[in-house]
CSV table of C-alpha atoms in Angstrom, one decimal:
chain,number,residue,atom,x,y,z
A,864,UNK,CA,-29.9,27.1,-35.1
A,865,UNK,CA,-33.5,26.6,-34.1
A,866,UNK,CA,-35.9,29.1,-35.7
A,867,UNK,CA,-38.4,30.4,-33.2
A,868,UNK,CA,-40.1,33.2,-35.1
A,869,UNK,CA,-43.8,32.6,-35.5
A,870,UNK,CA,-45.9,33.6,-38.5
A,871,UNK,CA,-49.7,33.7,-38.9
A,872,UNK,CA,-49.4,30.2,-40.3
A,873,UNK,CA,-49.2,27.5,-37.6
A,874,UNK,CA,-45.9,25.8,-37.9
A,875,UNK,CA,-44.6,22.4,-36.7
A,876,UNK,CA,-41.4,22.7,-34.7
A,877,UNK,CA,-38.6,20.3,-35.7
A,878,UNK,CA,-34.9,20.0,-34.7
A,879,UNK,CA,-33.8,21.9,-37.8
A,880,UNK,CA,-36.4,24.7,-37.4
A,881,UNK,CA,-40.1,25.0,-38.2
A,882,UNK,CA,-42.0,23.4,-41.0
A,883,UNK,CA,-45.3,24.4,-42.5
A,884,UNK,CA,-48.1,21.8,-42.0
A,885,UNK,CA,-48.4,21.5,-45.8
A,886,UNK,CA,-44.7,20.5,-46.1
A,887,UNK,CA,-45.2,17.9,-43.3
A,888,UNK,CA,-48.3,16.5,-45.1
A,889,UNK,CA,-46.5,16.5,-48.4
A,890,UNK,CA,-43.5,14.7,-47.0
A,891,UNK,CA,-45.7,12.1,-45.4
A,892,UNK,CA,-47.6,11.6,-48.6
A,893,UNK,CA,-44.5,11.5,-50.8
A,894,UNK,CA,-43.0,8.8,-48.6
A,895,UNK,CA,-46.2,6.8,-48.4
A,896,UNK,CA,-46.7,6.6,-52.1
A,897,UNK,CA,-43.1,5.5,-52.6
A,898,UNK,CA,-43.5,2.8,-49.9
A,899,UNK,CA,-46.7,1.7,-51.6
A,900,UNK,CA,-45.0,1.3,-55.0
A,901,UNK,CA,-42.0,-0.6,-53.4
A,902,UNK,CA,-44.2,-3.0,-51.5
A,903,UNK,CA,-46.7,-3.4,-54.3
A,904,UNK,CA,-43.7,-4.6,-56.4
A,905,UNK,CA,-42.4,-6.6,-53.4
A,906,UNK,CA,-45.6,-8.5,-52.9
A,907,UNK,CA,-46.5,-8.9,-56.5
A,908,UNK,CA,-43.1,-10.3,-57.3
A,909,UNK,CA,-43.1,-12.5,-54.2
A,910,UNK,CA,-46.5,-13.9,-55.0
A,911,UNK,CA,-45.6,-14.5,-58.7
A,912,UNK,CA,-42.3,-16.1,-57.7
A,913,UNK,CA,-44.1,-18.5,-55.4
A,914,UNK,CA,-46.9,-19.4,-57.9
A,915,UNK,CA,-46.3,-18.3,-61.5
A,916,UNK,CA,-42.8,-17.3,-62.5
A,917,UNK,CA,-41.3,-20.8,-62.3
A,918,UNK,CA,-43.1,-22.3,-65.3
A,919,UNK,CA,-43.1,-19.0,-67.2
A,920,UNK,CA,-39.3,-18.4,-67.2
A,921,UNK,CA,-37.6,-21.5,-65.9
A,922,UNK,CA,-39.7,-24.3,-67.4
A,923,UNK,CA,-36.8,-26.7,-68.3
A,924,UNK,CA,-35.8,-27.0,-64.6
A,925,UNK,CA,-38.8,-28.9,-63.5
A,926,UNK,CA,-41.2,-27.9,-60.7
A,927,UNK,CA,-38.8,-27.8,-57.7
A,928,UNK,CA,-35.9,-26.4,-59.7
A,929,UNK,CA,-38.1,-23.7,-61.3
A,930,UNK,CA,-39.4,-22.7,-57.9
A,931,UNK,CA,-35.9,-22.3,-56.5
A,932,UNK,CA,-34.7,-20.4,-59.6
A,933,UNK,CA,-37.8,-18.2,-59.4
A,934,UNK,CA,-37.0,-17.4,-55.7
A,935,UNK,CA,-33.4,-16.8,-56.6
A,936,UNK,CA,-34.4,-14.0,-59.0
A,937,UNK,CA,-36.4,-12.6,-56.0
A,938,UNK,CA,-33.2,-12.8,-53.9
A,939,UNK,CA,-31.1,-11.1,-56.6
A,940,UNK,CA,-33.1,-7.9,-56.2
A,941,UNK,CA,-32.1,-7.9,-52.5
A,942,UNK,CA,-28.5,-8.6,-53.2
A,943,UNK,CA,-28.4,-5.4,-55.3
A,944,UNK,CA,-30.0,-3.3,-52.5
A,945,UNK,CA,-26.9,-2.6,-50.4
A,946,UNK,CA,-25.1,-1.3,-53.4
A,947,UNK,CA,-28.1,1.0,-54.2
A,948,UNK,CA,-28.2,2.0,-50.5
A,949,UNK,CA,-24.5,3.0,-50.4
A,950,UNK,CA,-24.6,4.8,-53.8
A,951,UNK,CA,-27.8,6.7,-53.2
A,952,UNK,CA,-27.1,7.2,-49.5
A,953,UNK,CA,-23.9,9.0,-50.6
A,954,UNK,CA,-26.0,11.2,-52.8
A,955,UNK,CA,-28.6,11.8,-50.1
A,956,UNK,CA,-26.0,12.9,-47.5
A,957,UNK,CA,-24.0,14.9,-50.1
A,958,UNK,CA,-26.6,16.6,-52.2
A,959,UNK,CA,-29.9,16.3,-50.3
A,960,UNK,CA,-32.7,13.9,-49.5
A,961,UNK,CA,-35.2,15.1,-52.2
A,962,UNK,CA,-32.8,14.3,-55.1
A,963,UNK,CA,-32.6,10.7,-54.1
A,964,UNK,CA,-36.3,10.2,-53.6
A,965,UNK,CA,-36.9,11.3,-57.2
A,966,UNK,CA,-34.2,9.0,-58.6
A,967,UNK,CA,-35.2,5.9,-56.7
A,968,UNK,CA,-38.9,6.1,-57.5
A,969,UNK,CA,-38.0,6.5,-61.2
A,970,UNK,CA,-35.7,3.5,-61.2
A,971,UNK,CA,-38.1,1.2,-59.3
A,972,UNK,CA,-41.0,2.2,-61.4
A,973,UNK,CA,-39.3,1.8,-64.8
A,974,UNK,CA,-38.0,-1.7,-63.8
A,975,UNK,CA,-41.4,-2.8,-62.6
A,976,UNK,CA,-43.1,-1.6,-65.8
A,977,UNK,CA,-40.5,-3.3,-68.0
A,978,UNK,CA,-41.0,-6.7,-66.3
A,979,UNK,CA,-44.6,-6.6,-67.7
A,980,UNK,CA,-43.1,-6.5,-71.2
A,981,UNK,CA,-40.7,-9.5,-70.9
A,982,UNK,CA,-40.8,-12.5,-73.2
A,983,UNK,CA,-41.4,-15.9,-71.4
A,984,UNK,CA,-39.4,-19.1,-72.0
A,985,UNK,CA,-41.9,-20.3,-74.6
A,986,UNK,CA,-41.4,-17.0,-76.5
A,987,UNK,CA,-37.7,-16.4,-76.3
A,988,UNK,CA,-36.0,-19.2,-74.3
A,989,UNK,CA,-33.8,-18.1,-71.5
A,990,UNK,CA,-33.6,-14.5,-72.7
A,991,UNK,CA,-36.6,-13.6,-70.6
A,992,UNK,CA,-35.0,-15.1,-67.5
A,993,UNK,CA,-31.8,-13.1,-68.1
A,994,UNK,CA,-33.7,-9.8,-68.6
A,995,UNK,CA,-35.8,-10.6,-65.5
A,996,UNK,CA,-32.6,-10.9,-63.4
A,997,UNK,CA,-31.3,-7.6,-64.9
A,998,UNK,CA,-34.6,-5.8,-64.1
A,999,UNK,CA,-34.6,-7.2,-60.6
A,1000,UNK,CA,-31.1,-5.8,-60.0
A,1001,UNK,CA,-32.4,-2.4,-61.3
A,1002,UNK,CA,-35.3,-2.6,-58.9
A,1003,UNK,CA,-33.0,-3.6,-56.1
A,1004,UNK,CA,-30.7,-0.6,-56.7
A,1005,UNK,CA,-33.6,1.8,-56.5
A,1006,UNK,CA,-35.3,0.1,-53.6
A,1007,UNK,CA,-32.0,0.1,-51.7
A,1008,UNK,CA,-32.5,3.8,-50.8
A,1009,UNK,CA,-36.2,4.2,-51.1
A,1010,UNK,CA,-37.2,3.3,-47.5
A,1011,UNK,CA,-34.0,4.8,-46.1
A,1012,UNK,CA,-35.0,8.0,-47.9
A,1013,UNK,CA,-38.5,7.9,-46.6
A,1014,UNK,CA,-37.5,7.3,-43.0
A,1015,UNK,CA,-34.8,9.9,-43.1
A,1016,UNK,CA,-37.0,12.5,-44.7
A,1017,UNK,CA,-40.0,12.2,-42.4
A,1018,UNK,CA,-37.8,11.9,-39.2
A,1019,UNK,CA,-36.0,15.1,-40.1
A,1020,UNK,CA,-39.3,16.9,-40.8
A,1021,UNK,CA,-41.5,15.5,-37.9
A,1022,UNK,CA,-42.0,17.2,-34.5
A,1023,UNK,CA,-39.5,15.6,-32.0
A,1024,UNK,CA,-42.2,14.7,-29.5
A,1025,UNK,CA,-44.3,12.9,-32.1
A,1026,UNK,CA,-41.6,11.6,-34.3
A,1027,UNK,CA,-42.5,7.9,-33.8
A,1028,UNK,CA,-46.1,8.6,-34.9
A,1029,UNK,CA,-45.2,10.7,-38.0
A,1030,UNK,CA,-42.2,8.5,-39.0
A,1031,UNK,CA,-44.5,5.4,-39.0
A,1032,UNK,CA,-47.3,7.1,-41.1
A,1033,UNK,CA,-45.4,6.6,-44.4
A,1034,UNK,CA,-45.2,2.9,-43.7
A,1035,UNK,CA,-49.0,2.7,-44.0
A,1036,UNK,CA,-47.9,2.9,-47.6
A,1037,UNK,CA,-46.3,-0.6,-47.1
A,1038,UNK,CA,-49.7,-1.9,-46.2
A,1039,UNK,CA,-51.4,-0.1,-49.0
A,1040,UNK,CA,-48.9,-1.7,-51.4
A,1041,UNK,CA,-49.6,-5.0,-49.8
A,1042,UNK,CA,-53.3,-4.5,-50.2
A,1043,UNK,CA,-52.9,-3.5,-53.9
A,1044,UNK,CA,-50.5,-6.3,-54.6
A,1045,UNK,CA,-52.4,-9.1,-52.9
A,1046,UNK,CA,-55.8,-7.7,-54.1
A,1047,UNK,CA,-54.6,-7.5,-57.7
A,1048,UNK,CA,-53.2,-11.0,-57.6
A,1049,UNK,CA,-56.5,-12.3,-56.1
A,1050,UNK,CA,-58.5,-10.7,-58.8
A,1051,UNK,CA,-56.5,-11.9,-61.7
A,1052,UNK,CA,-56.3,-15.3,-60.1
A,1053,UNK,CA,-60.0,-15.7,-60.9
A,1054,UNK,CA,-59.1,-15.9,-64.6
A,1055,UNK,CA,-58.5,-19.2,-66.5
A,1056,UNK,CA,-54.9,-20.5,-65.8
A,1057,UNK,CA,-54.0,-20.3,-69.5
A,1058,UNK,CA,-55.1,-16.7,-69.7
A,1059,UNK,CA,-53.2,-15.9,-66.5
A,1060,UNK,CA,-50.0,-17.4,-67.7
A,1061,UNK,CA,-50.6,-16.1,-71.3
A,1062,UNK,CA,-50.8,-12.4,-70.8
A,1063,UNK,CA,-52.8,-11.4,-67.7
A,1064,UNK,CA,-49.8,-11.8,-65.4
A,1065,UNK,CA,-48.3,-8.7,-67.1
A,1066,UNK,CA,-51.1,-6.4,-66.1
A,1067,UNK,CA,-50.1,-5.8,-62.4
A,1068,UNK,CA,-46.6,-4.8,-63.4
A,1069,UNK,CA,-47.7,-2.5,-66.2
A,1070,UNK,CA,-50.3,-0.9,-63.9
A,1071,UNK,CA,-47.5,0.3,-61.5
A,1072,UNK,CA,-47.1,3.2,-63.9
A,1073,UNK,CA,-50.0,4.9,-62.1
A,1074,UNK,CA,-48.2,4.9,-58.8
A,1075,UNK,CA,-45.0,6.2,-60.5
A,1076,UNK,CA,-46.7,9.2,-62.0
A,1077,UNK,CA,-48.4,10.1,-58.7
A,1078,UNK,CA,-45.2,9.7,-56.7
A,1079,UNK,CA,-43.1,11.8,-59.1
A,1080,UNK,CA,-45.7,14.6,-59.1
A,1081,UNK,CA,-45.8,14.8,-55.3
A,1082,UNK,CA,-42.0,14.5,-54.9
A,1083,UNK,CA,-41.2,17.3,-57.4
A,1084,UNK,CA,-43.1,19.6,-55.0
A,1085,UNK,CA,-41.1,18.7,-51.9
A,1086,UNK,CA,-38.8,21.0,-50.1
A,1087,UNK,CA,-35.4,19.8,-48.7
A,1088,UNK,CA,-35.5,18.9,-45.0
A,1089,UNK,CA,-34.7,21.5,-42.4
A,1090,UNK,CA,-31.8,19.3,-41.1
A,1091,UNK,CA,-30.0,19.2,-44.4
A,1092,UNK,CA,-30.7,22.9,-45.0
A,1093,UNK,CA,-28.9,23.6,-41.6
A,1094,UNK,CA,-26.0,21.3,-42.6
A,1095,UNK,CA,-25.6,23.3,-45.8
A,1096,UNK,CA,-26.0,26.6,-44.1
A,1097,UNK,CA,-23.2,25.9,-41.6
A,1098,UNK,CA,-21.0,24.0,-44.2
A,1099,UNK,CA,-21.3,20.7,-42.3
A,1100,UNK,CA,-22.0,18.6,-45.3
A,1101,UNK,CA,-19.2,16.0,-45.6
A,1102,UNK,CA,-17.7,15.1,-48.9
A,1103,UNK,CA,-17.4,11.4,-48.1
A,1104,UNK,CA,-20.4,10.3,-45.9
A,1105,UNK,CA,-19.6,6.6,-46.5
A,1106,UNK,CA,-16.1,7.0,-45.1
A,1107,UNK,CA,-17.4,9.0,-42.2
A,1108,UNK,CA,-20.0,6.3,-41.4
A,1109,UNK,CA,-17.5,3.5,-41.5
A,1110,UNK,CA,-15.1,5.5,-39.3
A,1111,UNK,CA,-17.6,6.4,-36.6
A,1112,UNK,CA,-20.7,4.2,-36.8
A,1113,UNK,CA,-19.7,0.5,-37.2
A,1114,UNK,CA,-21.5,-0.4,-33.9
A,1115,UNK,CA,-24.7,1.3,-34.8
A,1116,UNK,CA,-24.8,-0.2,-38.3
A,1117,UNK,CA,-24.5,-3.6,-36.8
A,1118,UNK,CA,-27.3,-2.7,-34.3
A,1119,UNK,CA,-29.5,-1.6,-37.2
A,1120,UNK,CA,-28.8,-4.8,-39.1
A,1121,UNK,CA,-29.6,-6.9,-36.0
A,1122,UNK,CA,-32.8,-5.1,-35.3
A,1123,UNK,CA,-34.0,-5.6,-38.9
A,1124,UNK,CA,-33.5,-9.4,-39.0
A,1125,UNK,CA,-36.7,-10.3,-37.2
A,1126,UNK,CA,-38.8,-7.6,-38.8
A,1127,UNK,CA,-37.7,-8.0,-42.4
A,1128,UNK,CA,-37.2,-11.8,-42.2
A,1129,UNK,CA,-40.6,-12.5,-40.9
A,1130,UNK,CA,-42.2,-10.2,-43.4
A,1131,UNK,CA,-40.6,-12.4,-46.2
A,1132,UNK,CA,-41.6,-15.6,-44.4
A,1133,UNK,CA,-45.3,-14.6,-44.2
A,1134,UNK,CA,-45.5,-13.0,-47.6
A,1135,UNK,CA,-43.6,-15.5,-49.8
A,1136,UNK,CA,-42.3,-18.6,-48.0
A,1137,UNK,CA,-45.6,-19.4,-46.2
A,1138,UNK,CA,-47.6,-19.0,-49.4
A,1139,UNK,CA,-45.2,-21.3,-51.3
A,1140,UNK,CA,-45.5,-23.8,-48.4
A,1141,UNK,CA,-49.3,-23.9,-48.7
A,1142,UNK,CA,-49.3,-24.0,-52.5
A,1143,UNK,CA,-47.4,-27.3,-52.5
A,1144,UNK,CA,-48.8,-28.8,-49.3
A,1145,UNK,CA,-51.4,-30.6,-51.4
A,1146,UNK,CA,-52.7,-32.8,-48.6
A,1147,UNK,CA,-53.7,-29.8,-46.5
A,1148,UNK,CA,-54.6,-27.1,-49.1
A,1149,UNK,CA,-55.4,-29.0,-52.3
A,1150,UNK,CA,-54.6,-26.5,-55.1
A,1151,UNK,CA,-56.1,-23.4,-53.5
A,1152,UNK,CA,-53.9,-20.5,-54.4
A,1153,UNK,CA,-56.2,-17.9,-52.9
A,1154,UNK,CA,-55.6,-18.6,-49.2
A,1155,UNK,CA,-52.3,-16.8,-49.1
A,1156,UNK,CA,-53.1,-13.7,-51.0
A,1157,UNK,CA,-56.5,-13.3,-49.1
A,1158,UNK,CA,-54.6,-13.8,-45.9
A,1159,UNK,CA,-52.2,-11.0,-46.9
A,1160,UNK,CA,-55.1,-8.7,-47.6
A,1161,UNK,CA,-56.6,-9.3,-44.2
A,1162,UNK,CA,-53.2,-8.9,-42.4
A,1163,UNK,CA,-52.4,-5.7,-44.3
A,1164,UNK,CA,-55.6,-4.1,-43.2
A,1165,UNK,CA,-54.7,-4.7,-39.5
A,1166,UNK,CA,-51.1,-3.8,-40.1
A,1167,UNK,CA,-51.9,-0.4,-41.5
A,1168,UNK,CA,-53.4,0.5,-38.1
A,1169,UNK,CA,-50.9,-1.3,-35.9
A,1170,UNK,CA,-47.7,0.2,-37.5
A,1171,UNK,CA,-48.9,3.7,-36.6
A,1172,UNK,CA,-50.0,2.5,-33.1
A,1173,UNK,CA,-46.6,1.0,-32.3
A,1174,UNK,CA,-44.9,4.1,-33.7
A,1175,UNK,CA,-46.9,6.3,-31.4
A,1176,UNK,CA,-46.4,3.9,-28.5
A,1177,UNK,CA,-42.6,4.3,-29.0
A,1178,UNK,CA,-43.0,8.0,-28.4
A,1179,UNK,CA,-44.5,7.3,-25.0
A,1180,UNK,CA,-42.7,4.2,-23.8
A,1181,UNK,CA,-39.4,4.3,-25.8
A,1182,UNK,CA,-38.2,2.8,-29.0
A,1183,UNK,CA,-36.3,0.0,-27.5
A,1184,UNK,CA,-39.0,-1.2,-25.1
A,1185,UNK,CA,-41.6,-1.4,-27.9
A,1186,UNK,CA,-39.2,-3.1,-30.3
A,1187,UNK,CA,-38.3,-5.7,-27.7
A,1188,UNK,CA,-42.0,-6.5,-27.2
A,1189,UNK,CA,-42.5,-7.1,-31.0
A,1190,UNK,CA,-39.4,-9.3,-31.2
A,1191,UNK,CA,-40.3,-11.3,-28.1
A,1192,UNK,CA,-43.9,-11.8,-29.3
A,1193,UNK,CA,-42.6,-13.3,-32.5
A,1194,UNK,CA,-40.2,-15.6,-30.7
A,1195,UNK,CA,-42.9,-16.9,-28.4
A,1196,UNK,CA,-45.5,-17.4,-31.1
A,1197,UNK,CA,-43.3,-18.8,-34.0
A,1198,UNK,CA,-43.7,-22.5,-33.2
A,1199,UNK,CA,-47.4,-22.7,-32.3
A,1200,UNK,CA,-48.4,-20.3,-35.1
A,1201,UNK,CA,-46.8,-22.3,-37.9
A,1202,UNK,CA,-48.0,-25.6,-36.5
A,1203,UNK,CA,-51.6,-24.2,-36.6
A,1204,UNK,CA,-51.2,-23.6,-40.3
A,1205,UNK,CA,-50.8,-27.3,-40.9
A,1206,UNK,CA,-54.2,-28.1,-39.4
A,1207,UNK,CA,-55.9,-27.2,-42.8
A,1208,UNK,CA,-58.3,-24.7,-41.3
A,1209,UNK,CA,-58.3,-21.6,-43.6
A,1210,UNK,CA,-59.6,-19.3,-40.8
A,1211,UNK,CA,-56.7,-20.3,-38.6
A,1212,UNK,CA,-54.2,-19.6,-41.4
A,1213,UNK,CA,-55.7,-16.1,-41.8
A,1214,UNK,CA,-55.5,-15.5,-38.0
A,1215,UNK,CA,-51.9,-16.6,-38.0
A,1216,UNK,CA,-51.0,-14.3,-40.8
A,1217,UNK,CA,-52.9,-11.3,-39.4
A,1218,UNK,CA,-51.5,-11.7,-35.9
A,1219,UNK,CA,-47.9,-12.4,-37.1
A,1220,UNK,CA,-47.8,-9.5,-39.5
A,1221,UNK,CA,-49.9,-6.9,-37.5
A,1222,UNK,CA,-48.4,-7.5,-34.1
A,1223,UNK,CA,-45.1,-9.4,-34.5
A,1224,UNK,CA,-43.7,-7.6,-37.6
A,1225,UNK,CA,-45.4,-4.2,-37.0
A,1226,UNK,CA,-44.4,-4.3,-33.3
A,1227,UNK,CA,-40.8,-4.1,-34.6
A,1228,UNK,CA,-41.4,-1.9,-37.7
A,1229,UNK,CA,-43.4,0.8,-35.8
A,1230,UNK,CA,-40.5,1.9,-33.5
A,1231,UNK,CA,-37.9,1.1,-36.2
A,1232,UNK,CA,-39.2,3.9,-38.4
A,1233,UNK,CA,-37.8,6.7,-36.1
A,1234,UNK,CA,-35.2,4.6,-34.4
A,1235,UNK,CA,-32.9,3.9,-37.4
A,1236,UNK,CA,-32.6,7.6,-38.4
A,1237,UNK,CA,-32.1,8.5,-34.7
A,1238,UNK,CA,-29.2,6.2,-34.4
A,1239,UNK,CA,-26.9,8.1,-36.8
A,1240,UNK,CA,-25.4,11.6,-36.9
A,1241,UNK,CA,-26.9,14.1,-39.3
A,1242,UNK,CA,-23.9,14.2,-41.7
A,1243,UNK,CA,-24.1,10.5,-42.7
A,1244,UNK,CA,-27.6,9.6,-41.5
A,1245,UNK,CA,-29.0,8.6,-45.0
A,1246,UNK,CA,-26.1,6.3,-45.7
A,1247,UNK,CA,-26.3,4.8,-42.2
A,1248,UNK,CA,-30.0,4.0,-42.5
A,1249,UNK,CA,-29.6,2.7,-46.0
A,1250,UNK,CA,-26.7,0.4,-45.2
A,1251,UNK,CA,-28.3,-1.0,-42.1
A,1252,UNK,CA,-31.6,-1.6,-43.8
A,1253,UNK,CA,-30.2,-3.1,-47.0
A,1254,UNK,CA,-27.6,-5.5,-45.6
A,1255,UNK,CA,-30.3,-6.9,-43.4
A,1256,UNK,CA,-32.6,-7.0,-46.4
A,1257,UNK,CA,-30.2,-9.4,-48.1
A,1258,UNK,CA,-29.5,-11.5,-45.0
A,1259,UNK,CA,-33.1,-11.7,-43.8
A,1260,UNK,CA,-35.4,-10.8,-46.6
A,1261,UNK,CA,-33.8,-11.8,-49.9
A,1262,UNK,CA,-32.3,-15.1,-48.7
A,1263,UNK,CA,-35.3,-16.3,-46.7
A,1264,UNK,CA,-37.4,-17.6,-49.7
A,1265,UNK,CA,-34.3,-19.2,-51.4
A,1266,UNK,CA,-32.9,-20.9,-48.3
A,1267,UNK,CA,-36.4,-21.7,-47.1
A,1268,UNK,CA,-37.4,-23.3,-50.4
A,1269,UNK,CA,-34.2,-25.5,-50.2
A,1270,UNK,CA,-34.9,-26.6,-46.7
A,1271,UNK,CA,-38.6,-27.2,-47.4
A,1272,UNK,CA,-37.6,-29.4,-50.3
A,1273,UNK,CA,-35.1,-31.3,-48.2
A,1274,UNK,CA,-37.5,-31.9,-45.3
A,1275,UNK,CA,-40.6,-32.9,-47.4
A,1276,UNK,CA,-42.2,-29.4,-46.9
A,1277,UNK,CA,-42.1,-29.5,-43.1
A,1278,UNK,CA,-43.7,-26.7,-41.2
A,1279,UNK,CA,-40.8,-26.8,-38.7
A,1280,UNK,CA,-38.6,-25.0,-41.3
A,1281,UNK,CA,-40.9,-22.0,-41.1
A,1282,UNK,CA,-41.1,-22.1,-37.3
A,1283,UNK,CA,-37.4,-22.4,-36.7
A,1284,UNK,CA,-36.5,-19.7,-39.3
A,1285,UNK,CA,-39.0,-17.3,-37.7
A,1286,UNK,CA,-37.8,-18.0,-34.2
A,1287,UNK,CA,-34.1,-17.6,-34.9
A,1288,UNK,CA,-34.5,-14.3,-36.8
A,1289,UNK,CA,-36.8,-12.9,-34.1
A,1290,UNK,CA,-34.4,-14.0,-31.4
A,1291,UNK,CA,-31.5,-12.1,-33.2
A,1292,UNK,CA,-33.6,-8.9,-33.0
A,1293,UNK,CA,-34.6,-9.5,-29.4
A,1294,UNK,CA,-31.0,-9.9,-28.3
A,1295,UNK,CA,-29.9,-6.8,-30.3
A,1296,UNK,CA,-32.4,-4.6,-28.4
A,1297,UNK,CA,-30.1,-5.0,-25.3
A,1298,UNK,CA,-27.3,-3.3,-27.2
A,1299,UNK,CA,-29.5,-0.6,-28.7
A,1300,UNK,CA,-29.4,3.0,-27.2
A,1301,UNK,CA,-32.7,4.6,-26.4
A,1302,UNK,CA,-33.2,7.5,-28.9
A,1303,UNK,CA,-36.5,9.1,-28.0
A,1304,UNK,CA,-36.2,12.9,-28.1
A,1305,UNK,CA,-32.9,12.8,-30.0
A,1306,UNK,CA,-31.8,16.1,-31.6
A,1307,UNK,CA,-31.7,15.3,-35.4
A,1308,UNK,CA,-29.1,18.1,-36.0
A,1309,UNK,CA,-26.6,16.3,-33.7
A,1310,UNK,CA,-23.4,15.4,-35.7
A,1311,UNK,CA,-22.5,12.5,-33.4
A,1312,UNK,CA,-24.2,9.1,-33.2
A,1313,UNK,CA,-26.6,8.0,-30.5
A,1314,UNK,CA,-24.8,6.3,-27.6
């Protein structure tokens, strides 16, 4: 039931009632810090996989083999994410959104910190590689519900008419995490190579403890969302949200996966595969490992603004229309953009990264923030968002660097691999928008899915 009583404190009206502005701000901040930690880890690990982890942990495999093995550990984290999404999605729909957000940030943060303590191949043989895989799985399990929790939480707290704007605000944390990750890598990259591979590579992972402490402090002060409170009040919480989701929402789960292919896949292409491509394309970029990280810094600055802009535009013009624009933009620009990278002009590389990430990727991510939670009924929303996000994260995000590295090796590091990969993934999302229901203004208390 909608609460309409007004107090002296100005309240924000949501589908589940009214929320104090302080609670809305706290929910936004809690989600943002979690996103920052996840994507700080995401970009640090992606950059280190492309440039450092191979010789540190997989030395006996040679340069190409070590790179593929390094990217394989990157992909293992993504393989674990659907399992984390299902497990924590169940908890989020059964026991509340806040509980999950505390558990996931703890798991991700602990795993990231522990990576900074691992022994390398020279210190302990393959033990370090085995532990690295184990910690990546742990990271993946936690990350499997982190973004689903953030989008679900803020979408259930935000005012309906501005849900796109508010739901996209926490994803500024993604850009903050990118800035922190790429900036940290750029700074430590100034050090002597022997120092970097000796001990300095550990610092970015150990430093993540700061974000963990801040996130836990904020999240402990969160209240449960009005939507989940209403479900509990009217005894509408289901005992088996996973079963209910699979019974009623197969179509919308597939829609969610299809929508994410272009956004998540291109994010991985720009942040990991493109950087790896430039690092080994010696005839074009001879040994300069700074071009990619600096490009990510520039792109993240623009993306922090554009993700909110596209989220707000989806409130006005509709989620599907804005999403379709982002996917089509990436389809059209994929071939010329990656060709421009091969010309050896650093400024062009940075423009390609900034435009691709800030317009192509954010053009899909901005409307996606409210759209995925709006697709599902309130009883199994968390599980639905988590499963959609994380299956696509495996297919588009985790496998992109591994498969891409294999094709790059087989084609003599051809830029066409990047272009075709980007185009195909974006085309999948573009086509999916024609099967996606418009969800602007949806009642988040509704038990049924969007149709």
